[in-house]
Amino acid sequence: MSAYVVGNYSIHDFEKYREYIGSVQKTIAAFGGKTILVDHDHQVVEGKPSQLVVVVEFSSREDAHAWYGSEQYQKIIHFRKESTEGWVTVCSGFNMQEV
C-alpha cells in the first residue's frame, strides 16, 4: 500500500531552504518516491496550518522510512530543519476494505 510523507511548515530562511530543495528530489527519486504536491498558496478552510504543504508518495511505509533515514537525506535534512518550522509525518494510503 502506498505511503505518504506529509509536511506542513513555514519557511524563515529562504536561502538555506533553496539549498534543501536543490538536493531533495534526487534523494526522493533514489527511493522510488514522487513529489505529488507542493503548495505555497493553499486555501485554508479550517484550522491554522503553516505556509507550505508538501506531499511525497512512496510505494510503502518502509520505503518512506528508508528514504527519511537514508544517508543521502540525512546529509541535507539540516537545511530544512534550520530554515523551517513545522512538522513532517508518514501516513499510509487509504484502503476502504480496512475500514
PDB file of N, CA and C in Angstrom:
ATOM      1  N   MET A   1       0.827  -1.172   0.000  1.00  0.00           N
ATOM      2  CA  MET A   1       0.000   0.000   0.000  1.00  0.00           C
ATOM      3  C   MET A   1       0.879   1.245   0.000  1.00  0.00           C
ATOM      4  N   SER A   2       0.485   2.230  -0.764  1.00  0.00           N
ATOM      5  CA  SER A   2       1.242   3.475  -0.836  1.00  0.00           C
ATOM      6  C   SER A   2       1.310   4.154   0.524  1.00  0.00           C
ATOM      7  N   ALA A   3       2.358   4.936   0.699  1.00  0.00           N
ATOM      8  CA  ALA A   3       2.518   5.739   1.901  1.00  0.00           C
ATOM      9  C   ALA A   3       2.903   7.145   1.470  1.00  0.00           C
ATOM     10  N   TYR A   4       2.597   8.092   2.324  1.00  0.00           N
ATOM     11  CA  TYR A   4       2.814   9.494   2.003  1.00  0.00           C
ATOM     12  C   TYR A   4       3.584  10.188   3.118  1.00  0.00           C
ATOM     13  N   VAL A   5       4.590  10.934   2.737  1.00  0.00           N
ATOM     14  CA  VAL A   5       5.282  11.806   3.673  1.00  0.00           C
ATOM     15  C   VAL A   5       4.632  13.171   3.494  1.00  0.00           C
ATOM     16  N   VAL A   6       4.040  13.671   4.565  1.00  0.00           N
ATOM     17  CA  VAL A   6       3.312  14.941   4.524  1.00  0.00           C
ATOM     18  C   VAL A   6       4.047  15.930   5.418  1.00  0.00           C
ATOM     19  N   GLY A   7       4.337  17.083   4.863  1.00  0.00           N
ATOM     20  CA  GLY A   7       4.989  18.136   5.630  1.00  0.00           C
ATOM     21  C   GLY A   7       4.163  19.405   5.598  1.00  0.00           C
ATOM     22  N   ASN A   8       4.167  20.129   6.696  1.00  0.00           N
ATOM     23  CA  ASN A   8       3.489  21.410   6.777  1.00  0.00           C
ATOM     24  C   ASN A   8       4.382  22.325   7.610  1.00  0.00           C
ATOM     25  N   TYR A   9       4.929  23.334   6.970  1.00  0.00           N
ATOM     26  CA  TYR A   9       5.853  24.192   7.687  1.00  0.00           C
ATOM     27  C   TYR A   9       5.923  25.588   7.091  1.00  0.00           C
ATOM     28  N   SER A  10       6.474  26.482   7.894  1.00  0.00           N
ATOM     29  CA  SER A  10       6.742  27.854   7.471  1.00  0.00           C
ATOM     30  C   SER A  10       8.238  27.994   7.248  1.00  0.00           C
ATOM     31  N   ILE A  11       8.594  28.748   6.239  1.00  0.00           N
ATOM     32  CA  ILE A  11      10.000  28.961   5.892  1.00  0.00           C
ATOM     33  C   ILE A  11      10.442  30.303   6.464  1.00  0.00           C
ATOM     34  N   HIS A  12      11.532  30.298   7.223  1.00  0.00           N
ATOM     35  CA  HIS A  12      12.036  31.550   7.786  1.00  0.00           C
ATOM     36  C   HIS A  12      13.418  31.915   7.251  1.00  0.00           C
ATOM     37  N   ASP A  13      14.044  31.019   6.478  1.00  0.00           N
ATOM     38  CA  ASP A  13      15.340  31.312   5.853  1.00  0.00           C
ATOM     39  C   ASP A  13      15.303  30.754   4.429  1.00  0.00           C
ATOM     40  N   PHE A  14      14.883  31.592   3.480  1.00  0.00           N
ATOM     41  CA  PHE A  14      14.689  31.134   2.099  1.00  0.00           C
ATOM     42  C   PHE A  14      15.989  30.708   1.420  1.00  0.00           C
ATOM     43  N   GLU A  15      17.092  31.366   1.725  1.00  0.00           N
ATOM     44  CA  GLU A  15      18.377  30.992   1.117  1.00  0.00           C
ATOM     45  C   GLU A  15      18.768  29.565   1.506  1.00  0.00           C
ATOM     46  N   LYS A  16      18.677  29.269   2.776  1.00  0.00           N
ATOM     47  CA  LYS A  16      19.023  27.926   3.244  1.00  0.00           C
ATOM     48  C   LYS A  16      18.026  26.901   2.710  1.00  0.00           C
ATOM     49  N   TYR A  17      16.745  27.264   2.650  1.00  0.00           N
ATOM     50  CA  TYR A  17      15.736  26.346   2.137  1.00  0.00           C
ATOM     51  C   TYR A  17      15.975  26.038   0.658  1.00  0.00           C
ATOM     52  N   ARG A  18      16.466  27.002  -0.098  1.00  0.00           N
ATOM     53  CA  ARG A  18      16.780  26.763  -1.515  1.00  0.00           C
ATOM     54  C   ARG A  18      17.854  25.678  -1.663  1.00  0.00           C
ATOM     55  N   GLU A  19      18.789  25.634  -0.735  1.00  0.00           N
ATOM     56  CA  GLU A  19      19.807  24.576  -0.772  1.00  0.00           C
ATOM     57  C   GLU A  19      19.153  23.213  -0.575  1.00  0.00           C
ATOM     58  N   TYR A  20      18.161  23.150   0.286  1.00  0.00           N
ATOM     59  CA  TYR A  20      17.428  21.907   0.530  1.00  0.00           C
ATOM     60  C   TYR A  20      16.677  21.477  -0.725  1.00  0.00           C
ATOM     61  N   ILE A  21      15.883  22.375  -1.303  1.00  0.00           N
ATOM     62  CA  ILE A  21      15.076  21.969  -2.453  1.00  0.00           C
ATOM     63  C   ILE A  21      15.931  21.676  -3.684  1.00  0.00           C
ATOM     64  N   GLY A  22      17.134  22.207  -3.731  1.00  0.00           N
ATOM     65  CA  GLY A  22      18.039  21.900  -4.842  1.00  0.00           C
ATOM     66  C   GLY A  22      18.573  20.474  -4.789  1.00  0.00           C
ATOM     67  N   SER A  23      18.477  19.815  -3.645  1.00  0.00           N
ATOM     68  CA  SER A  23      19.039  18.471  -3.472  1.00  0.00           C
ATOM     69  C   SER A  23      18.020  17.392  -3.134  1.00  0.00           C
ATOM     70  N   VAL A  24      16.887  17.758  -2.589  1.00  0.00           N
ATOM     71  CA  VAL A  24      15.981  16.756  -2.026  1.00  0.00           C
ATOM     72  C   VAL A  24      15.362  15.835  -3.072  1.00  0.00           C
ATOM     73  N   GLN A  25      15.055  16.336  -4.265  1.00  0.00           N
ATOM     74  CA  GLN A  25      14.387  15.495  -5.266  1.00  0.00           C
ATOM     75  C   GLN A  25      15.212  14.273  -5.658  1.00  0.00           C
ATOM     76  N   LYS A  26      16.523  14.423  -5.737  1.00  0.00           N
ATOM     77  CA  LYS A  26      17.383  13.278  -6.061  1.00  0.00           C
ATOM     78  C   LYS A  26      17.273  12.203  -4.998  1.00  0.00           C
ATOM     79  N   THR A  27      17.197  12.610  -3.729  1.00  0.00           N
ATOM     80  CA  THR A  27      17.106  11.621  -2.650  1.00  0.00           C
ATOM     81  C   THR A  27      15.762  10.913  -2.682  1.00  0.00           C
ATOM     82  N   ILE A  28      14.717  11.639  -2.985  1.00  0.00           N
ATOM     83  CA  ILE A  28      13.367  11.049  -3.069  1.00  0.00           C
ATOM     84  C   ILE A  28      13.312  10.034  -4.201  1.00  0.00           C
ATOM     85  N   ALA A  29      13.795  10.416  -5.368  1.00  0.00           N
ATOM     86  CA  ALA A  29      13.777   9.528  -6.534  1.00  0.00           C
ATOM     87  C   ALA A  29      14.581   8.257  -6.300  1.00  0.00           C
ATOM     88  N   ALA A  30      15.665   8.360  -5.544  1.00  0.00           N
ATOM     89  CA  ALA A  30      16.510   7.188  -5.275  1.00  0.00           C
ATOM     90  C   ALA A  30      15.758   6.117  -4.495  1.00  0.00           C
ATOM     91  N   PHE A  31      14.667   6.483  -3.824  1.00  0.00           N
ATOM     92  CA  PHE A  31      13.874   5.525  -3.056  1.00  0.00           C
ATOM     93  C   PHE A  31      12.503   5.294  -3.680  1.00  0.00           C
ATOM     94  N   GLY A  32      12.378   5.645  -4.959  1.00  0.00           N
ATOM     95  CA  GLY A  32      11.132   5.398  -5.689  1.00  0.00           C
ATOM     96  C   GLY A  32      10.019   6.353  -5.347  1.00  0.00           C
ATOM     97  N   GLY A  33      10.343   7.448  -4.682  1.00  0.00           N
ATOM     98  CA  GLY A  33       9.318   8.409  -4.285  1.00  0.00           C
ATOM     99  C   GLY A  33       9.012   9.411  -5.374  1.00  0.00           C
ATOM    100  N   LYS A  34       7.873  10.057  -5.215  1.00  0.00           N
ATOM    101  CA  LYS A  34       7.441  11.053  -6.190  1.00  0.00           C
ATOM    102  C   LYS A  34       6.731  12.180  -5.436  1.00  0.00           C
ATOM    103  N   THR A  35       7.188  13.404  -5.646  1.00  0.00           N
ATOM    104  CA  THR A  35       6.532  14.551  -5.037  1.00  0.00           C
ATOM    105  C   THR A  35       5.244  14.802  -5.801  1.00  0.00           C
ATOM    106  N   ILE A  36       4.124  14.749  -5.077  1.00  0.00           N
ATOM    107  CA  ILE A  36       2.834  14.923  -5.759  1.00  0.00           C
ATOM    108  C   ILE A  36       2.159  16.247  -5.421  1.00  0.00           C
ATOM    109  N   LEU A  37       2.667  16.946  -4.405  1.00  0.00           N
ATOM    110  CA  LEU A  37       2.054  18.222  -4.061  1.00  0.00           C
ATOM    111  C   LEU A  37       3.050  19.101  -3.324  1.00  0.00           C
ATOM    112  N   VAL A  38       3.170  20.330  -3.777  1.00  0.00           N
ATOM    113  CA  VAL A  38       3.887  21.385  -3.062  1.00  0.00           C
ATOM    114  C   VAL A  38       3.041  22.632  -3.264  1.00  0.00           C
ATOM    115  N   ASP A  39       2.518  23.183  -2.180  1.00  0.00           N
ATOM    116  CA  ASP A  39       1.608  24.317  -2.329  1.00  0.00           C
ATOM    117  C   ASP A  39       1.918  25.406  -1.308  1.00  0.00           C
ATOM    118  N   HIS A  40       2.289  26.572  -1.829  1.00  0.00           N
ATOM    119  CA  HIS A  40       2.536  27.750  -1.003  1.00  0.00           C
ATOM    120  C   HIS A  40       1.264  28.598  -0.875  1.00  0.00           C
ATOM    121  N   ASP A  41       0.270  28.261  -1.681  1.00  0.00           N
ATOM    122  CA  ASP A  41      -0.926  29.100  -1.775  1.00  0.00           C
ATOM    123  C   ASP A  41      -2.186  28.292  -1.495  1.00  0.00           C
ATOM    124  N   HIS A  42      -2.109  27.362  -0.541  1.00  0.00           N
ATOM    125  CA  HIS A  42      -3.287  26.552  -0.228  1.00  0.00           C
ATOM    126  C   HIS A  42      -4.354  27.427   0.420  1.00  0.00           C
ATOM    127  N   GLN A  43      -5.592  27.016   0.289  1.00  0.00           N
ATOM    128  CA  GLN A  43      -6.708  27.783   0.821  1.00  0.00           C
ATOM    129  C   GLN A  43      -7.235  27.101   2.083  1.00  0.00           C
ATOM    130  N   VAL A  44      -6.978  27.701   3.205  1.00  0.00           N
ATOM    131  CA  VAL A  44      -7.353  27.135   4.491  1.00  0.00           C
ATOM    132  C   VAL A  44      -8.861  27.279   4.684  1.00  0.00           C
ATOM    133  N   VAL A  45      -9.511  26.167   5.000  1.00  0.00           N
ATOM    134  CA  VAL A  45     -10.936  26.198   5.306  1.00  0.00           C
ATOM    135  C   VAL A  45     -11.193  25.884   6.776  1.00  0.00           C
ATOM    136  N   GLU A  46     -10.159  25.391   7.469  1.00  0.00           N
ATOM    137  CA  GLU A  46     -10.306  25.080   8.888  1.00  0.00           C
ATOM    138  C   GLU A  46      -8.931  24.971   9.534  1.00  0.00           C
ATOM    139  N   GLY A  47      -8.794  25.433  10.759  1.00  0.00           N
ATOM    140  CA  GLY A  47      -7.543  25.307  11.493  1.00  0.00           C
ATOM    141  C   GLY A  47      -6.531  26.372  11.118  1.00  0.00           C
ATOM    142  N   LYS A  48      -5.283  26.143  11.585  1.00  0.00           N
ATOM    143  CA  LYS A  48      -4.209  27.110  11.374  1.00  0.00           C
ATOM    144  C   LYS A  48      -2.945  26.415  10.861  1.00  0.00           C
ATOM    145  N   PRO A  49      -2.966  25.920   9.632  1.00  0.00           N
ATOM    146  CA  PRO A  49      -1.761  25.285   9.090  1.00  0.00           C
ATOM    147  C   PRO A  49      -0.692  26.319   8.758  1.00  0.00           C
ATOM    148  N   SER A  50       0.521  25.821   8.574  1.00  0.00           N
ATOM    149  CA  SER A  50       1.636  26.685   8.184  1.00  0.00           C
ATOM    150  C   SER A  50       1.583  26.986   6.697  1.00  0.00           C
ATOM    151  N   GLN A  51       2.528  27.779   6.240  1.00  0.00           N
ATOM    152  CA  GLN A  51       2.517  28.335   4.893  1.00  0.00           C
ATOM    153  C   GLN A  51       2.690  27.307   3.775  1.00  0.00           C
ATOM    154  N   LEU A  52       3.445  26.247   3.979  1.00  0.00           N
ATOM    155  CA  LEU A  52       3.777  25.318   2.896  1.00  0.00           C
ATOM    156  C   LEU A  52       3.265  23.920   3.208  1.00  0.00           C
ATOM    157  N   VAL A  53       2.628  23.303   2.219  1.00  0.00           N
ATOM    158  CA  VAL A  53       2.182  21.913   2.336  1.00  0.00           C
ATOM    159  C   VAL A  53       2.924  21.106   1.272  1.00  0.00           C
ATOM    160  N   VAL A  54       3.505  19.969   1.697  1.00  0.00           N
ATOM    161  CA  VAL A  54       4.249  19.089   0.790  1.00  0.00           C
ATOM    162  C   VAL A  54       3.756  17.667   1.002  1.00  0.00           C
ATOM    163  N   VAL A  55       3.533  16.932  -0.104  1.00  0.00           N
ATOM    164  CA  VAL A  55       3.158  15.523  -0.028  1.00  0.00           C
ATOM    165  C   VAL A  55       4.043  14.748  -1.005  1.00  0.00           C
ATOM    166  N   VAL A  56       4.711  13.718  -0.484  1.00  0.00           N
ATOM    167  CA  VAL A  56       5.569  12.855  -1.297  1.00  0.00           C
ATOM    168  C   VAL A  56       5.043  11.438  -1.176  1.00  0.00           C
ATOM    169  N   GLU A  57       4.859  10.773  -2.309  1.00  0.00           N
ATOM    170  CA  GLU A  57       4.326   9.408  -2.329  1.00  0.00           C
ATOM    171  C   GLU A  57       5.447   8.384  -2.469  1.00  0.00           C
ATOM    172  N   PHE A  58       5.362   7.324  -1.680  1.00  0.00           N
ATOM    173  CA  PHE A  58       6.265   6.176  -1.764  1.00  0.00           C
ATOM    174  C   PHE A  58       5.425   4.913  -1.905  1.00  0.00           C
ATOM    175  N   SER A  59       6.044   3.830  -2.327  1.00  0.00           N
ATOM    176  CA  SER A  59       5.338   2.562  -2.508  1.00  0.00           C
ATOM    177  C   SER A  59       4.844   1.975  -1.197  1.00  0.00           C
ATOM    178  N   SER A  60       5.541   2.264  -0.109  1.00  0.00           N
ATOM    179  CA  SER A  60       5.186   1.675   1.184  1.00  0.00           C
ATOM    180  C   SER A  60       5.736   2.548   2.310  1.00  0.00           C
ATOM    181  N   ARG A  61       5.265   2.278   3.524  1.00  0.00           N
ATOM    182  CA  ARG A  61       5.817   2.964   4.692  1.00  0.00           C
ATOM    183  C   ARG A  61       7.302   2.647   4.839  1.00  0.00           C
ATOM    184  N   GLU A  62       7.659   1.408   4.552  1.00  0.00           N
ATOM    185  CA  GLU A  62       9.060   1.003   4.666  1.00  0.00           C
ATOM    186  C   GLU A  62       9.941   1.839   3.750  1.00  0.00           C
ATOM    187  N   ASP A  63       9.482   2.058   2.512  1.00  0.00           N
ATOM    188  CA  ASP A  63      10.252   2.898   1.578  1.00  0.00           C
ATOM    189  C   ASP A  63      10.326   4.343   2.063  1.00  0.00           C
ATOM    190  N   ALA A  64       9.223   4.855   2.605  1.00  0.00           N
ATOM    191  CA  ALA A  64       9.207   6.234   3.116  1.00  0.00           C
ATOM    192  C   ALA A  64      10.196   6.384   4.272  1.00  0.00           C
ATOM    193  N   HIS A  65      10.178   5.431   5.195  1.00  0.00           N
ATOM    194  CA  HIS A  65      11.099   5.489   6.330  1.00  0.00           C
ATOM    195  C   HIS A  65      12.548   5.248   5.894  1.00  0.00           C
ATOM    196  N   ALA A  66      12.726   4.381   4.894  1.00  0.00           N
ATOM    197  CA  ALA A  66      14.085   4.143   4.378  1.00  0.00           C
ATOM    198  C   ALA A  66      14.645   5.425   3.776  1.00  0.00           C
ATOM    199  N   TRP A  67      13.819   6.154   3.025  1.00  0.00           N
ATOM    200  CA  TRP A  67      14.263   7.438   2.468  1.00  0.00           C
ATOM    201  C   TRP A  67      14.607   8.417   3.588  1.00  0.00           C
ATOM    202  N   TYR A  68      13.676   8.591   4.540  1.00  0.00           N
ATOM    203  CA  TYR A  68      13.883   9.578   5.593  1.00  0.00           C
ATOM    204  C   TYR A  68      15.151   9.279   6.397  1.00  0.00           C
ATOM    205  N   GLY A  69      15.421   8.027   6.665  1.00  0.00           N
ATOM    206  CA  GLY A  69      16.594   7.657   7.447  1.00  0.00           C
ATOM    207  C   GLY A  69      17.859   7.453   6.643  1.00  0.00           C
ATOM    208  N   SER A  70      17.762   7.601   5.319  1.00  0.00           N
ATOM    209  CA  SER A  70      18.902   7.317   4.445  1.00  0.00           C
ATOM    210  C   SER A  70      20.049   8.295   4.658  1.00  0.00           C
ATOM    211  N   GLU A  71      21.240   7.826   4.350  1.00  0.00           N
ATOM    212  CA  GLU A  71      22.435   8.669   4.445  1.00  0.00           C
ATOM    213  C   GLU A  71      22.304   9.886   3.534  1.00  0.00           C
ATOM    214  N   GLN A  72      21.760   9.670   2.317  1.00  0.00           N
ATOM    215  CA  GLN A  72      21.613  10.775   1.362  1.00  0.00           C
ATOM    216  C   GLN A  72      20.730  11.889   1.935  1.00  0.00           C
ATOM    217  N   TYR A  73      19.594  11.497   2.499  1.00  0.00           N
ATOM    218  CA  TYR A  73      18.679  12.510   3.026  1.00  0.00           C
ATOM    219  C   TYR A  73      19.220  13.132   4.303  1.00  0.00           C
ATOM    220  N   GLN A  74      19.804  12.351   5.155  1.00  0.00           N
ATOM    221  CA  GLN A  74      20.327  12.882   6.412  1.00  0.00           C
ATOM    222  C   GLN A  74      21.443  13.906   6.186  1.00  0.00           C
ATOM    223  N   LYS A  75      22.122  13.815   5.036  1.00  0.00           N
ATOM    224  CA  LYS A  75      23.163  14.798   4.708  1.00  0.00           C
ATOM    225  C   LYS A  75      22.592  16.179   4.411  1.00  0.00           C
ATOM    226  N   ILE A  76      21.319  16.241   3.994  1.00  0.00           N
ATOM    227  CA  ILE A  76      20.739  17.534   3.618  1.00  0.00           C
ATOM    228  C   ILE A  76      19.600  17.981   4.528  1.00  0.00           C
ATOM    229  N   ILE A  77      19.097  17.115   5.378  1.00  0.00           N
ATOM    230  CA  ILE A  77      17.921  17.446   6.191  1.00  0.00           C
ATOM    231  C   ILE A  77      18.152  18.689   7.058  1.00  0.00           C
ATOM    232  N   HIS A  78      19.393  18.927   7.446  1.00  0.00           N
ATOM    233  CA  HIS A  78      19.669  20.089   8.292  1.00  0.00           C
ATOM    234  C   HIS A  78      19.279  21.395   7.603  1.00  0.00           C
ATOM    235  N   PHE A  79      19.354  21.433   6.259  1.00  0.00           N
ATOM    236  CA  PHE A  79      18.946  22.650   5.548  1.00  0.00           C
ATOM    237  C   PHE A  79      17.465  22.946   5.803  1.00  0.00           C
ATOM    238  N   ARG A  80      16.630  21.905   5.772  1.00  0.00           N
ATOM    239  CA  ARG A  80      15.202  22.113   6.039  1.00  0.00           C
ATOM    240  C   ARG A  80      14.962  22.432   7.504  1.00  0.00           C
ATOM    241  N   LYS A  81      15.577  21.675   8.385  1.00  0.00           N
ATOM    242  CA  LYS A  81      15.348  21.896   9.816  1.00  0.00           C
ATOM    243  C   LYS A  81      15.815  23.273  10.278  1.00  0.00           C
ATOM    244  N   GLU A  82      16.889  23.772   9.686  1.00  0.00           N
ATOM    245  CA  GLU A  82      17.425  25.080  10.073  1.00  0.00           C
ATOM    246  C   GLU A  82      16.686  26.241   9.406  1.00  0.00           C
ATOM    247  N   SER A  83      15.897  25.960   8.375  1.00  0.00           N
ATOM    248  CA  SER A  83      15.251  27.038   7.625  1.00  0.00           C
ATOM    249  C   SER A  83      13.734  27.055   7.753  1.00  0.00           C
ATOM    250  N   THR A  84      13.171  26.064   8.452  1.00  0.00           N
ATOM    251  CA  THR A  84      11.714  25.979   8.560  1.00  0.00           C
ATOM    252  C   THR A  84      11.296  25.637   9.983  1.00  0.00           C
ATOM    253  N   GLU A  85      10.006  25.810  10.218  1.00  0.00           N
ATOM    254  CA  GLU A  85       9.409  25.344  11.461  1.00  0.00           C
ATOM    255  C   GLU A  85       8.068  24.717  11.114  1.00  0.00           C
ATOM    256  N   GLY A  86       7.843  23.510  11.597  1.00  0.00           N
ATOM    257  CA  GLY A  86       6.592  22.822  11.302  1.00  0.00           C
ATOM    258  C   GLY A  86       6.692  21.355  11.654  1.00  0.00           C
ATOM    259  N   TRP A  87       6.052  20.518  10.838  1.00  0.00           N
ATOM    260  CA  TRP A  87       6.046  19.089  11.119  1.00  0.00           C
ATOM    261  C   TRP A  87       6.067  18.269   9.835  1.00  0.00           C
ATOM    262  N   VAL A  88       6.492  16.999   9.989  1.00  0.00           N
ATOM    263  CA  VAL A  88       6.529  16.020   8.898  1.00  0.00           C
ATOM    264  C   VAL A  88       6.027  14.708   9.480  1.00  0.00           C
ATOM    265  N   THR A  89       5.180  13.996   8.740  1.00  0.00           N
ATOM    266  CA  THR A  89       4.650  12.721   9.201  1.00  0.00           C
ATOM    267  C   THR A  89       4.586  11.727   8.044  1.00  0.00           C
ATOM    268  N   VAL A  90       4.555  10.441   8.362  1.00  0.00           N
ATOM    269  CA  VAL A  90       4.389   9.378   7.362  1.00  0.00           C
ATOM    270  C   VAL A  90       3.005   8.776   7.572  1.00  0.00           C
ATOM    271  N   CYS A  91       2.213   8.718   6.495  1.00  0.00           N
ATOM    272  CA  CYS A  91       0.843   8.204   6.552  1.00  0.00           C
ATOM    273  C   CYS A  91       0.669   7.094   5.527  1.00  0.00           C
ATOM    274  N   SER A  92      -0.140   6.108   5.866  1.00  0.00           N
ATOM    275  CA  SER A  92      -0.482   5.060   4.908  1.00  0.00           C
ATOM    276  C   SER A  92      -1.608   5.547   4.012  1.00  0.00           C
ATOM    277  N   GLY A  93      -1.629   4.989   2.794  1.00  0.00           N
ATOM    278  CA  GLY A  93      -2.719   5.279   1.894  1.00  0.00           C
ATOM    279  C   GLY A  93      -4.015   4.687   2.418  1.00  0.00           C
ATOM    280  N   PHE A  94      -5.123   5.117   1.891  1.00  0.00           N
ATOM    281  CA  PHE A  94      -6.449   4.695   2.348  1.00  0.00           C
ATOM    282  C   PHE A  94      -6.883   3.436   1.636  1.00  0.00           C
ATOM    283  N   ASN A  95      -7.352   2.468   2.399  1.00  0.00           N
ATOM    284  CA  ASN A  95      -7.891   1.235   1.842  1.00  0.00           C
ATOM    285  C   ASN A  95      -9.290   1.054   2.413  1.00  0.00           C
ATOM    286  N   MET A  96     -10.308   1.233   1.598  1.00  0.00           N
ATOM    287  CA  MET A  96     -11.687   1.179   2.066  1.00  0.00           C
ATOM    288  C   MET A  96     -12.045  -0.153   2.715  1.00  0.00           C
ATOM    289  N   GLN A  97     -11.418  -1.242   2.268  1.00  0.00           N
ATOM    290  CA  GLN A  97     -11.724  -2.548   2.830  1.00  0.00           C
ATOM    291  C   GLN A  97     -11.198  -2.727   4.251  1.00  0.00           C
ATOM    292  N   GLU A  98     -10.296  -1.876   4.690  1.00  0.00           N
ATOM    293  CA  GLU A  98      -9.762  -1.982   6.036  1.00  0.00           C
ATOM    294  C   GLU A  98     -10.539  -1.147   7.039  1.00  0.00           C
ATOM    295  N   VAL A  99     -11.533  -0.421   6.576  1.00  0.00           N
ATOM    296  CA  VAL A  99     -12.320   0.439   7.471  1.00  0.00           C
ATOM    297  C   VAL A  99     -13.379  -0.380   8.186  1.00  0.00           C
TER     298      VAL A  99
END
